[in-house]
Short mmCIF file of C-alpha atoms in Angstrom, two decimals:
data_model
loop_
_atom_site.label_atom_id
_atom_site.label_comp_id
_atom_site.label_asym_id
_atom_site.label_seq_id
_atom_site.Cartn_x
_atom_site.Cartn_y
_atom_site.Cartn_z
CA MET Y 1 -0.02 -0.01 -0.02
CA VAL Y 2 2.67 2.43 1.00
CA GLY Y 3 4.65 1.53 -2.13
CA ARG Y 4 1.71 2.21 -4.48
CA SER Y 5 1.04 5.53 -2.69
CA ALA Y 6 4.72 6.56 -3.08
CA LYS Y 7 4.70 5.74 -6.82
CA ARG Y 8 1.90 8.24 -7.39
CA PHE Y 9 4.28 11.02 -6.42
CA ALA Y 10 7.53 9.65 -7.93
CA GLY Y 11 7.56 12.04 -10.89
CA GLU Y 12 6.36 15.11 -8.88
CA THR Y 13 7.91 18.35 -10.03
CA PRO Y 14 9.17 20.98 -7.53
CA ILE Y 15 6.19 23.20 -8.34
CA GLY Y 16 3.89 20.21 -7.89
CA ARG Y 17 5.44 19.52 -4.44
CA LYS Y 18 4.95 23.11 -3.49
CA ARG Y 19 1.34 23.08 -4.47
CA ARG Y 20 0.73 19.78 -2.67
CA ALA Y 21 2.56 21.05 0.47
CA ARG Y 22 0.42 24.20 0.58
CA LYS Y 23 -2.76 22.18 0.08
CA MET Y 24 -1.72 19.80 2.97
CA ALA Y 25 -0.94 22.85 5.07
CA LYS Y 26 -4.43 24.17 4.43
CA VAL Y 27 -5.98 20.82 5.44
CA LEU Y 28 -3.87 20.70 8.57
CA ALA Y 29 -5.27 24.12 9.49
CA GLU Y 30 -8.79 22.76 9.13
CA THR Y 31 -7.93 19.50 10.95
CA HIS Y 32 -6.31 21.17 13.97
CA PRO Y 33 -7.95 24.47 14.66
CA ASP Y 34 -6.81 24.20 18.25
CA ALA Y 35 -3.12 23.96 17.44
CA HIS Y 36 -1.02 26.31 19.63
CA CYS Y 37 2.17 26.51 21.66
CA GLU Y 38 1.63 24.09 24.53
CA LEU Y 39 4.09 25.71 26.86
CA ASP Y 40 2.45 28.15 29.28
CA PHE Y 41 4.09 31.67 29.41
CA THR Y 42 3.20 35.37 29.63
CA THR Y 43 6.48 37.03 28.68
CA PRO Y 44 9.31 36.24 26.22
CA LEU Y 45 11.62 35.46 29.06
CA GLU Y 46 9.15 32.96 30.53
CA LEU Y 47 8.91 31.23 27.11
CA ALA Y 48 12.60 31.08 26.81
CA VAL Y 49 12.92 29.49 30.22
CA ALA Y 50 10.05 27.03 29.41
CA THR Y 51 11.63 25.95 26.18
CA ILE Y 52 14.95 25.30 27.86
CA LEU Y 53 13.18 23.14 30.48
CA SER Y 54 11.23 21.25 27.84
CA ALA Y 55 14.33 19.36 26.67
CA GLN Y 56 13.98 15.61 27.30
CA THR Y 57 10.61 15.94 28.96
CA THR Y 58 6.97 16.80 28.12
CA ASP Y 59 5.31 20.17 27.87
CA VAL Y 60 2.80 18.95 30.46
CA ARG Y 61 5.56 18.36 33.03
CA VAL Y 62 7.15 21.71 32.28
CA ASN Y 63 3.78 23.49 32.80
CA LEU Y 64 3.52 21.84 36.24
CA VAL Y 65 6.85 23.32 37.27
CA THR Y 66 6.85 26.82 35.80
CA PRO Y 67 4.05 28.47 37.83
CA THR Y 68 6.23 28.19 40.97
CA LEU Y 69 9.39 28.99 39.06
CA PHE Y 70 7.90 32.11 37.43
CA LYS Y 71 6.65 33.44 40.73
CA ARG Y 72 10.08 33.02 42.28
CA TYR Y 73 12.12 34.38 39.37
CA LEU Y 74 10.59 37.41 37.75
CA SER Y 75 13.51 38.86 35.80
CA ALA Y 76 16.80 37.96 34.19
CA ALA Y 77 18.56 39.34 37.22
CA ASP Y 78 16.65 36.89 39.42
CA TYR Y 79 17.90 33.91 37.37
CA ALA Y 80 21.40 35.31 37.36
CA GLY Y 81 21.49 35.59 41.07
CA ALA Y 82 19.61 32.42 41.88
CA ASP Y 83 20.52 30.04 44.70
CA ARG Y 84 21.63 27.00 42.68
CA ALA Y 85 20.45 24.41 45.18
CA GLU Y 86 17.02 25.98 45.45
CA MET Y 87 16.57 26.20 41.67
CA GLU Y 88 17.76 22.65 41.22
CA GLU Y 89 15.13 21.35 43.57
CA LEU Y 90 12.40 23.31 41.69
CA LEU Y 91 13.61 21.90 38.38
CA ARG Y 92 14.15 18.34 39.52
CA PRO Y 93 10.84 17.05 38.06
CA THR Y 94 11.89 18.10 34.54
CA GLY Y 95 15.01 15.87 34.51
CA PHE Y 96 18.55 17.00 33.81
CA PHE Y 97 17.86 19.57 36.45
CA ARG Y 98 21.50 20.46 37.18
CA ALA Y 99 22.31 21.18 33.52
CA LYS Y 100 18.97 23.14 33.18
CA THR Y 101 19.73 25.15 36.31
CA ASP Y 102 23.20 26.02 34.90
CA SER Y 103 21.64 27.12 31.55
CA LEU Y 104 19.03 29.28 33.28
CA MET Y 105 21.54 31.01 35.55
CA LYS Y 106 23.97 31.62 32.69
CA LEU Y 107 21.12 32.91 30.50
CA GLY Y 108 20.16 35.44 33.22
CA GLN Y 109 23.82 36.55 33.53
CA VAL Y 110 24.22 37.12 29.78
CA LEU Y 111 20.91 38.95 29.46
CA VAL Y 112 21.86 41.26 32.36
CA GLU Y 113 25.34 41.88 31.03
CA LYS Y 114 24.59 42.29 27.31
CA TYR Y 115 20.90 43.21 26.95
CA ASP Y 116 19.93 45.08 30.14
CA GLY Y 117 17.93 42.08 31.17
CA VAL Y 118 15.70 41.97 28.10
CA LEU Y 119 15.47 38.93 25.79
CA PRO Y 120 16.65 39.88 22.32
CA ALA Y 121 14.27 39.29 19.35
CA THR Y 122 16.52 38.15 16.49
CA LEU Y 123 17.60 34.60 15.61
CA ASP Y 124 21.27 35.34 15.61
CA GLN Y 125 21.16 36.92 19.05
CA LEU Y 126 18.94 34.20 20.52
CA VAL Y 127 21.00 31.25 19.35
CA ALA Y 128 24.09 32.85 20.94
CA LEU Y 129 22.41 32.70 24.39
CA PRO Y 130 23.13 29.85 26.79
CA GLY Y 131 20.64 26.97 26.50
CA ILE Y 132 19.01 28.24 23.33
CA GLY Y 133 19.48 26.43 20.02
CA ARG Y 134 17.83 27.15 16.63
CA LYS Y 135 14.72 25.18 17.36
CA THR Y 136 14.24 26.91 20.68
CA ALA Y 137 14.94 30.32 19.04
CA ASN Y 138 12.25 29.75 16.43
CA VAL Y 139 9.74 28.84 19.13
CA ILE Y 140 10.45 32.04 20.88
CA LEU Y 141 10.39 34.19 17.77
CA GLY Y 142 7.14 32.79 16.58
CA ASN Y 143 5.24 32.72 19.79
CA ALA Y 144 6.66 35.58 21.90
CA PHE Y 145 7.66 38.05 19.17
CA ASP Y 146 5.29 37.13 16.32
CA VAL Y 147 8.24 36.66 13.98
CA PRO Y 148 7.50 33.68 11.67
CA GLY Y 149 9.73 30.64 12.41
CA ILE Y 150 9.70 26.93 11.60
CA THR Y 151 10.20 24.67 14.61
CA VAL Y 152 11.81 21.36 13.61
CA ASP Y 153 11.24 18.92 16.42
CA THR Y 154 11.06 15.14 16.15
CA HIS Y 155 7.39 15.18 15.01
CA PHE Y 156 8.07 17.86 12.33
CA ARG Y 157 11.09 15.99 11.04
CA ARG Y 158 9.18 12.70 10.84
CA LEU Y 159 6.13 14.08 9.25
CA THR Y 160 7.76 16.37 6.64
CA ASN Y 161 9.75 13.31 5.45
CA ARG Y 162 6.58 11.17 5.41
CA PHE Y 163 4.73 13.90 3.49
CA GLY Y 164 7.48 13.85 0.86
CA TRP Y 165 8.14 17.52 1.47
CA VAL Y 166 11.75 16.73 2.20
CA GLN Y 167 14.15 13.83 2.16
CA GLU Y 168 16.37 15.00 4.92
CA GLU Y 169 17.24 14.41 8.64
CA ASP Y 170 19.18 17.55 9.35
CA PRO Y 171 16.90 19.95 11.20
CA VAL Y 172 18.34 23.17 9.67
CA LYS Y 173 18.15 21.76 6.11
CA ILE Y 174 14.59 20.67 6.82
CA GLU Y 175 13.77 24.23 8.05
CA PHE Y 176 15.15 25.83 4.97
CA GLN Y 177 13.52 23.41 2.50
CA VAL Y 178 10.08 23.71 4.13
CA ALA Y 179 10.52 27.48 4.14
CA GLU Y 180 10.76 27.26 0.33
CA LEU Y 181 7.38 25.39 0.16
CA ILE Y 182 5.25 27.28 2.62
CA GLU Y 183 4.48 31.01 2.77
CA LYS Y 184 6.40 32.79 5.56
CA ARG Y 185 3.35 34.14 7.26
CA ASP Y 186 2.25 30.53 7.96
CA TRP Y 187 5.51 29.13 9.34
CA THR Y 188 4.75 29.40 13.02
CA MET Y 189 1.19 27.98 12.90
CA LEU Y 190 2.32 25.28 10.43
CA SER Y 191 4.87 24.10 13.05
CA HIS Y 192 2.11 23.77 15.68
CA ARG Y 193 -0.23 22.02 13.33
CA VAL Y 194 2.33 19.48 12.14
CA ILE Y 195 3.32 18.77 15.76
CA PHE Y 196 -0.36 18.33 16.72
CA HIS Y 197 -0.77 15.96 13.76
CA GLY Y 198 2.31 13.99 14.85
CA ARG Y 199 1.02 13.56 18.38
CA ARG Y 200 -2.57 12.84 17.56
CA VAL Y 201 -2.65 11.06 14.18
CA CYS Y 202 0.70 10.42 12.50
CA HIS Y 203 2.41 8.47 15.27
CA ALA Y 204 6.02 7.34 14.93
CA ARG Y 205 5.46 3.55 15.09
CA LYS Y 206 1.91 3.18 13.79
CA PRO Y 207 0.25 6.16 12.14
CA ALA Y 208 -3.49 6.26 11.85
CA CYS Y 209 -3.45 6.33 7.99
CA GLY Y 210 -7.11 5.27 7.65
CA ALA Y 211 -8.27 8.07 9.85
CA CYS Y 212 -6.10 10.85 8.44
CA THR Y 213 -7.35 13.89 6.52
CA LEU Y 214 -4.10 14.01 4.54
CA ALA Y 215 -4.37 10.40 3.19
CA ALA Y 216 -5.04 11.32 -0.40
CA MET Y 217 -2.11 13.60 -0.62
CA CYS Y 218 0.46 11.59 1.37
CA PRO Y 219 3.08 9.35 -0.32
CA SER Y 220 3.53 7.43 2.94
CA TYR Y 221 -0.23 6.36 3.14
CA GLY Y 222 -0.28 2.76 4.20
CA THR Y 223 2.62 2.99 6.66
CA GLY Y 224 -0.02 2.44 9.28
CA PRO Y 225 -3.44 0.61 9.16
CA THR Y 226 -5.77 1.93 6.44
CA GLU Y 227 -8.93 0.10 7.64
CA ALA Y 228 -11.13 2.63 9.49
CA ALA Y 229 -11.81 0.63 12.66
CA ALA Y 230 -8.07 -0.12 13.20
CA ALA Y 231 -6.96 3.44 12.44
CA ALA Y 232 -9.63 5.03 14.62
CA LYS Y 233 -8.24 3.24 17.64
CA LEU Y 234 -4.91 5.02 17.09
CA LEU Y 235 -6.31 8.55 17.23
CA LYS Y 236 -5.29 10.43 20.36
CA GLY Y 237 -6.15 13.68 22.22
CA PRO Y 238 -9.19 15.62 23.27
CA ARG Y 239 -10.47 16.02 19.71
CA ALA Y 240 -9.98 12.43 18.67
CA ARG Y 241 -13.57 11.93 17.69
CA GLU Y 242 -13.64 15.18 15.73
CA LEU Y 243 -10.50 14.03 13.90
CA ALA Y 244 -12.39 10.84 12.98
CA ILE Y 245 -15.28 12.90 11.60
CA ALA Y 246 -12.95 15.11 9.58
CA ALA Y 247 -11.39 12.00 8.03
CA GLY Y 248 -14.87 10.67 7.11
CA ILE Y 249 -15.11 7.80 9.52
CA ASP Y 250 -17.43 6.87 12.33
CA PRO Y 251 -16.45 8.75 15.56
CA ASP Y 252 -17.87 5.82 17.63
CA LEU Y 253 -14.89 3.79 16.41
CA VAL Y 254 -12.64 5.95 18.66
CA PRO Y 255 -12.18 4.37 22.08
CA ALA Y 256 -13.11 6.65 25.08
CA ALA Y 257 -9.56 6.11 26.44
CA ALA Y 258 -8.10 7.77 23.38
CA VAL Y 259 -9.92 10.98 24.10
CA ILE Y 260 -8.66 11.34 27.65
CA ALA Y 261 -5.27 9.68 27.34
CA PRO Y 262 -2.24 12.07 27.55
CA GLU Y 263 -0.59 12.75 24.24
CA ALA Y 264 2.89 11.58 23.49
CA PRO Y 265 5.67 14.27 23.93
#
């Protein structure tokens, strides 16, 4: 099945790929109207901190820790002058808490020394900060500063390859190649929608191909079960039954546990 699907797109031209990618992006917008940044924050600094903490853990776990953290540390100066042992204890639930404490304290120090305590708003400046890489910088730019950015996490990398948008594993190359396909104004929300799709429908080991709104446009259709009942059981998240309806299958095929089960990181 997946072989037949891939053959349909074997001779696709670059302009054909761009048109298909934009059509898929539009369908993703319709499929996941609730897509958003799942890290809780109110300021650019809070988002920077949350993204640093999100490494090797879930957004849910980070959001359990940050309310206390954000009340205790209000400014870059607070992070710079933090008591290491106290911060480590607060961050312990997120894993790698010693390294994360080190990153946050160094981040605070650099912000105080170079930027008067204010988080900068350009990619080059952000990636030079402790604990912030290109993926993190794009999350901050897109969600805190409204500067379009493509966030290439594990879901985005997997799905863009499955979609046939790229044939690449390097995150930076994927970012640049997808940027050529999708209009800049849509980059930030596309990232959220692809990530939502990866968590809820297009899973790593067994995607719900038979319950996917992108099935007709995807060269990887058939990687997972294509029969409606089997695919419906793989849908996850609070809108699992709505996702089934969007894909044209009976929402009653979706188990109740799928709706309330926590999503994969």
